[in-house]
Short mmCIF file of C-alpha atoms in Angstrom, two decimals:
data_model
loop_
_atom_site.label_atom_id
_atom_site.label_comp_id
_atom_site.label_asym_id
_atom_site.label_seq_id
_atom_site.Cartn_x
_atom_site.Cartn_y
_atom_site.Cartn_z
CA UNK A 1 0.00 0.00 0.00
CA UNK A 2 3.40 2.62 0.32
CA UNK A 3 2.34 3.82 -3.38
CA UNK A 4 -1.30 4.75 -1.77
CA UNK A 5 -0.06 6.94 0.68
CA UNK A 6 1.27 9.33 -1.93
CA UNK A 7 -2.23 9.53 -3.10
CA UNK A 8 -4.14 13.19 -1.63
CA UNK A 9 -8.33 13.30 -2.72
CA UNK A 10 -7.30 16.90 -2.30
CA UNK A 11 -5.45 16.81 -5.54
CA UNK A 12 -7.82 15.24 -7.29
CA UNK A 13 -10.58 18.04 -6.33
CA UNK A 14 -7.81 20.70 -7.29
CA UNK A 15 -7.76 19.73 -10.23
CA UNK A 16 -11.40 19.68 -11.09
CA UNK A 17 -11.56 23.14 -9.64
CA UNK A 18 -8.40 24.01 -12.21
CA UNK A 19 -10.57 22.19 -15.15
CA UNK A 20 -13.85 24.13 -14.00
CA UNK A 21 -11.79 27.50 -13.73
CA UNK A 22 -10.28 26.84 -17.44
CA UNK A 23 -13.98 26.14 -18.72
CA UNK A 24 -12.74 22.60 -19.47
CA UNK A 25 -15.47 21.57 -17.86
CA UNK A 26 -18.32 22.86 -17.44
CA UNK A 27 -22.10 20.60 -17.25
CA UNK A 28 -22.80 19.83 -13.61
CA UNK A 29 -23.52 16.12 -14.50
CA UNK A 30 -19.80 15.88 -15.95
CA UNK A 31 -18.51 17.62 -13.18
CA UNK A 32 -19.77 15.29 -10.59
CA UNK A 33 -19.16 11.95 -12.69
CA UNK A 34 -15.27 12.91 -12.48
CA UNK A 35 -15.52 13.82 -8.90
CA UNK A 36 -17.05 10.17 -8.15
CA UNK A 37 -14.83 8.39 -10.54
CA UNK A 38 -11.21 9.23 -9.97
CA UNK A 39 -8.51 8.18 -12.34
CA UNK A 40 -6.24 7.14 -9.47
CA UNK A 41 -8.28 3.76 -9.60
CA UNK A 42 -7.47 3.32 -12.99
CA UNK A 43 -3.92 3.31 -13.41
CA UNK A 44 -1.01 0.87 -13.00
CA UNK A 45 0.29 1.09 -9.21
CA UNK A 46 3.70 2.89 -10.46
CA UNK A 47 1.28 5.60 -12.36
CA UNK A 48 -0.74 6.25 -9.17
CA UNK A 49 1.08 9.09 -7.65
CA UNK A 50 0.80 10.81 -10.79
CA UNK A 51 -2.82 10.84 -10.90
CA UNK A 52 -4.25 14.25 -10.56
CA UNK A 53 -1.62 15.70 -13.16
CA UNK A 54 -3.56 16.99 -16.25
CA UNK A 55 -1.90 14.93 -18.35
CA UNK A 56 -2.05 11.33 -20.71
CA UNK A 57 -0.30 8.61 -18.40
CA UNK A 58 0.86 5.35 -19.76
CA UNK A 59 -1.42 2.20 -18.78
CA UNK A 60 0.90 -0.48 -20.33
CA UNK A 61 1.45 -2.20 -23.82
CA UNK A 62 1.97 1.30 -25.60
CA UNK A 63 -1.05 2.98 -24.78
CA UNK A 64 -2.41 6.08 -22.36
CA UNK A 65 -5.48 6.73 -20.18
CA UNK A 66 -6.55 10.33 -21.37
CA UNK A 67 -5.45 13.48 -19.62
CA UNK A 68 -8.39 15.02 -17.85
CA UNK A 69 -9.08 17.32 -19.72
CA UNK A 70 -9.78 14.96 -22.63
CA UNK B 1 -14.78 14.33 -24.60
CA UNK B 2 -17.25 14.15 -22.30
CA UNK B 3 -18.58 17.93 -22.85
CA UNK B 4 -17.89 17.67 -26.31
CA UNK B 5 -20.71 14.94 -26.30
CA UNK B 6 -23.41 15.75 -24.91
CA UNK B 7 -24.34 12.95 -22.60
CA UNK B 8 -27.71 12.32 -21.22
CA UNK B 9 -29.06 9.91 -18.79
CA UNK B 10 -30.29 7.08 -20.50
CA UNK B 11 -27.54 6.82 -23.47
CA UNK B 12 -26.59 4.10 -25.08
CA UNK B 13 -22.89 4.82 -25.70
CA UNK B 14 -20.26 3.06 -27.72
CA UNK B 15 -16.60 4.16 -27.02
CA UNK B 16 -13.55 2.36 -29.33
CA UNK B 17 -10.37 2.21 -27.47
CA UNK B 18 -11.14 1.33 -23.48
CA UNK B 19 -8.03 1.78 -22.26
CA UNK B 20 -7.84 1.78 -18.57
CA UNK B 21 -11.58 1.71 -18.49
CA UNK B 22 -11.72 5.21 -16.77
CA UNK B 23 -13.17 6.95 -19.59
CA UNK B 24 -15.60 4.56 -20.04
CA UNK B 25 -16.84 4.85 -15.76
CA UNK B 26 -17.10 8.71 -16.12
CA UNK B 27 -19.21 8.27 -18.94
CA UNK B 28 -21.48 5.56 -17.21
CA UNK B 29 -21.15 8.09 -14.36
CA UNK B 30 -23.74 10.10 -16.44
CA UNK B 31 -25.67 8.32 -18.60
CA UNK B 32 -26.88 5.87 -15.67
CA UNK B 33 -25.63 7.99 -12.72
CA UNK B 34 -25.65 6.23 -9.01
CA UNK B 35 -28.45 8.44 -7.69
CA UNK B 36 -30.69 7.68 -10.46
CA UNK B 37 -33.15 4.51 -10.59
CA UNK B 38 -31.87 1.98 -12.64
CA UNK B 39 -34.83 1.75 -15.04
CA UNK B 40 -33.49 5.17 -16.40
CA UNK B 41 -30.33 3.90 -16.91
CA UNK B 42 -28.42 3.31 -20.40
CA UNK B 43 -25.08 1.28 -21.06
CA UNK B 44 -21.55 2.27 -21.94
CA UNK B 45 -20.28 -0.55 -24.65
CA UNK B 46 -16.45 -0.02 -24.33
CA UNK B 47 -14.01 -2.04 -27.33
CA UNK B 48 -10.50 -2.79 -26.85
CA UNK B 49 -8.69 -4.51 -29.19
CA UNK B 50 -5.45 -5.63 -26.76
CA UNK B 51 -6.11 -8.63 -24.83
CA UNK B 52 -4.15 -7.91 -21.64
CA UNK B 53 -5.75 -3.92 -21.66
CA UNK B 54 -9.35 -5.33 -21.87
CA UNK B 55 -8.76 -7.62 -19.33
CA UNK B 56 -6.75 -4.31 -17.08
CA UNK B 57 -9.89 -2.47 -18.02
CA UNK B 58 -12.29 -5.06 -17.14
CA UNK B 59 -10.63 -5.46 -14.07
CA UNK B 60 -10.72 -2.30 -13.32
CA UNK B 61 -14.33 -1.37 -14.32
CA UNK B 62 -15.42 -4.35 -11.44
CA UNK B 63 -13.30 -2.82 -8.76
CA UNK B 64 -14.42 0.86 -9.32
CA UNK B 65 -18.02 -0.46 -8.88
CA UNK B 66 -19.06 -0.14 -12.54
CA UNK B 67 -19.60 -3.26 -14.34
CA UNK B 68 -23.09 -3.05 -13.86
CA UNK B 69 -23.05 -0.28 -16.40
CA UNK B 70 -19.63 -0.69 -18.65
CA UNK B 71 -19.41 -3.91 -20.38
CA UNK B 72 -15.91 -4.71 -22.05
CA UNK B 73 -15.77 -6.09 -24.94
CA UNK B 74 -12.01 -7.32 -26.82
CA UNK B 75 -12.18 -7.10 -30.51
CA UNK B 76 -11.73 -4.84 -33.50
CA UNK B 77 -13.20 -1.06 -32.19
CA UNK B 78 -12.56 0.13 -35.89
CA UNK B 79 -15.27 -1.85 -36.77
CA UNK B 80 -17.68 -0.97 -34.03
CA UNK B 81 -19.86 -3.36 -32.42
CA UNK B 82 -22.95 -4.16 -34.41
CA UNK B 83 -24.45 -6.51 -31.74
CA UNK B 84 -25.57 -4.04 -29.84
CA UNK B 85 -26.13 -0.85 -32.27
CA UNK B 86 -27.29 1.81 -33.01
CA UNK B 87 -26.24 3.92 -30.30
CA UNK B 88 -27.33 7.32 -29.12
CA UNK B 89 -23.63 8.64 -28.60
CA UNK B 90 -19.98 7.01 -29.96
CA UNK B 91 -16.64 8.47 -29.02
CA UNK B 92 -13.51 7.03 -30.19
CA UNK B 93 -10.37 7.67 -27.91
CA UNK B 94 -7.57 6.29 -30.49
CA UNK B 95 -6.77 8.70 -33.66
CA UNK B 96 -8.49 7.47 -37.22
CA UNK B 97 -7.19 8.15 -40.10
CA UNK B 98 -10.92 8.90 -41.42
CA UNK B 99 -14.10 8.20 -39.80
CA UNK B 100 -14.36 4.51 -40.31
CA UNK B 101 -18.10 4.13 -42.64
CA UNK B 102 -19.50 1.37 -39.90
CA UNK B 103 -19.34 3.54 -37.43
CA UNK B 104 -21.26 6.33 -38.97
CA UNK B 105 -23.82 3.30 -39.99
CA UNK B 106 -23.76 2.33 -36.30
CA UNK B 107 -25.23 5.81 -35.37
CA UNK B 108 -28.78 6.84 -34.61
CA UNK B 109 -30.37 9.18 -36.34
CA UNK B 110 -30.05 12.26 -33.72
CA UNK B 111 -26.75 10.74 -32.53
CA UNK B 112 -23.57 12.24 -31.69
CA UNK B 113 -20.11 10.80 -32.47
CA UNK B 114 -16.41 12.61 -31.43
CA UNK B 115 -13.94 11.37 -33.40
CA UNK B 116 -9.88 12.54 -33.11
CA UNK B 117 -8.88 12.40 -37.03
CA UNK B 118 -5.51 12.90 -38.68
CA UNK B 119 -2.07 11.07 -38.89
CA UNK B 120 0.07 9.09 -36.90
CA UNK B 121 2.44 10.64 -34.22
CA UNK B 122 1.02 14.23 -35.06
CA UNK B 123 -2.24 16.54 -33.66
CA UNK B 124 -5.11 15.44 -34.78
CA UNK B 125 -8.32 17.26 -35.07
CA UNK B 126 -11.03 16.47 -32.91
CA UNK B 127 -14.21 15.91 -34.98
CA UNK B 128 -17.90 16.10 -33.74
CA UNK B 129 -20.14 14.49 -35.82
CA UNK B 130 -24.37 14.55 -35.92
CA UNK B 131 -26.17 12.57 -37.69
CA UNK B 132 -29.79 14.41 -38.23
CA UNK B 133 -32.80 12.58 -37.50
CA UNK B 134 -32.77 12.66 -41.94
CA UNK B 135 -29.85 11.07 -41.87
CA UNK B 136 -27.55 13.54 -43.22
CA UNK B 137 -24.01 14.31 -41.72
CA UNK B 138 -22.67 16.96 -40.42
CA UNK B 139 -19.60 17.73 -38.79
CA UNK B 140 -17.78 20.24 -36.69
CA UNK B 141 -14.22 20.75 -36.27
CA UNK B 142 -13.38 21.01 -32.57
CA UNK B 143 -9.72 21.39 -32.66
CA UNK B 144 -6.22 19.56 -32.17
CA UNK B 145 -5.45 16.88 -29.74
CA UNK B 146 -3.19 14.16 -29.66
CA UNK B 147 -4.14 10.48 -29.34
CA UNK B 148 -2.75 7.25 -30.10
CA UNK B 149 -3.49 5.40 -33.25
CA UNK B 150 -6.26 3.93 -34.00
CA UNK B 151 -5.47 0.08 -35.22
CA UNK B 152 -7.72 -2.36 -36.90
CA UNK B 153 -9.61 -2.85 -40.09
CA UNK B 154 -10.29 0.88 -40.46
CA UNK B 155 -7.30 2.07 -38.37
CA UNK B 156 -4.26 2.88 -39.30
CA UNK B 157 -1.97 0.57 -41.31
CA UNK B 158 1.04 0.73 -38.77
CA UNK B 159 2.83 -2.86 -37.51
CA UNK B 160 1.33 -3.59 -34.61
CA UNK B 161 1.14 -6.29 -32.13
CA UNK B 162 -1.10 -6.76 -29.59
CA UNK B 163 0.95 -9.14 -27.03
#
């Protein structure tokens, strides 16, 4: 669990704030769905920390999960 | 993506290119959200054509609480997935190098389809595409963004291996 604990909820809702404040998103319903689904779940363990960066991160064989903003 | 589409509760969404599987949860996030009843609810249909990243994203999907409304499905995205068609909304999240015909088939008539097109290991440009309820298409350039290619029957013809 050590890669976990470099994992903050506050990031997560920083940058959503960040995306809202850019206009990058803007529909309440879209809002909320990436409030309740964070990408942190989604990535490899050695991605994790990396998380709430608005970026693409790699997810293995090649290929990226989207950057937030996409 | 997601603004770009214009979700509703209720969809029934086809996305090419899974991934992780994240994409695919937000979506479901908002076309059957949690505090809605399920009788409202519509489906994400998510393709991946790598084995090991279907089963990552299927994986994933379960864990997250989702796989009651994100179904993963391994095999060619660039041809769609006819099974289950047409769908209300289709978003592809791999770079085509035009918008592959059975996916525009594959499209209701009212639907709304986002679409990065353009070449390999450049920006693309992000296409929004409506199909009116006459069938007619019309599309909307949105921009550049930069994706990975999209590989398959209608995909790019770059060497590729899956495993």
């Amino acid at each position: 669990m050590g890669v976990v604990s470099f994992l903050s909820e506050g990031d997560w809702e920083r940058l959503i704030r960040s995306l809202i404040g850019q206009g990058i998103l803007k529909s309440p319903r879209v809002i909320r769905a990436m409030r309740l689904v964070p990408r942190s779940l989604f990535l490899p363990d050695d991605q994790r920390p990396y998380a709430a960066i608005d970026m693409p991160l790699p997810i293995g064989e090649g290929q990226t999960v989207s950057a937030p903003q996409g | 993506m997601n603004e770009a589409l214009e979700l509703e509760v209720g969809h029934k969404v086809l996305e090419v290119g899974a991934g992780s599987g994240w994409h695919a949860s937000t979506i479901a996030e908002i076309v059957a959200p949690s505090d809605v009843s399920k009788d409202r609810w519509g489906h994400v249909f998510t393709l991946e054509i790598i084995p090991k990243l279907a089963e990552f994203a299927r994986r994933n999907v379960e864990q997250a609480g989702y796989s009651d409304r994100v179904t993963v499905i391994c095999c060619d995205g660039s041809e769609g997935y006819p099974k289950e068609a047409p769908y209300d909304r289709i978003l592809v999240t791999a770079a085509a190098p035009d918008i592959p015909a059975p996916l525009k088939e594959q499209l209701k008539p009212g639907g709304v389809m986002v679409i990065p097109v353009g070449d390999v290991g450049f920006y693309q440009t992000l296409i929004r595409l409506r199909k009116t309820e006459d069938n007619r298409i019309v599309e909307e350039d949105l921009g550049g963004v930069a994706f990975v290619p999209l590989v398959g029957k209608y995909g790019h013809r770059i060497k590729w291996r899956y495993y």
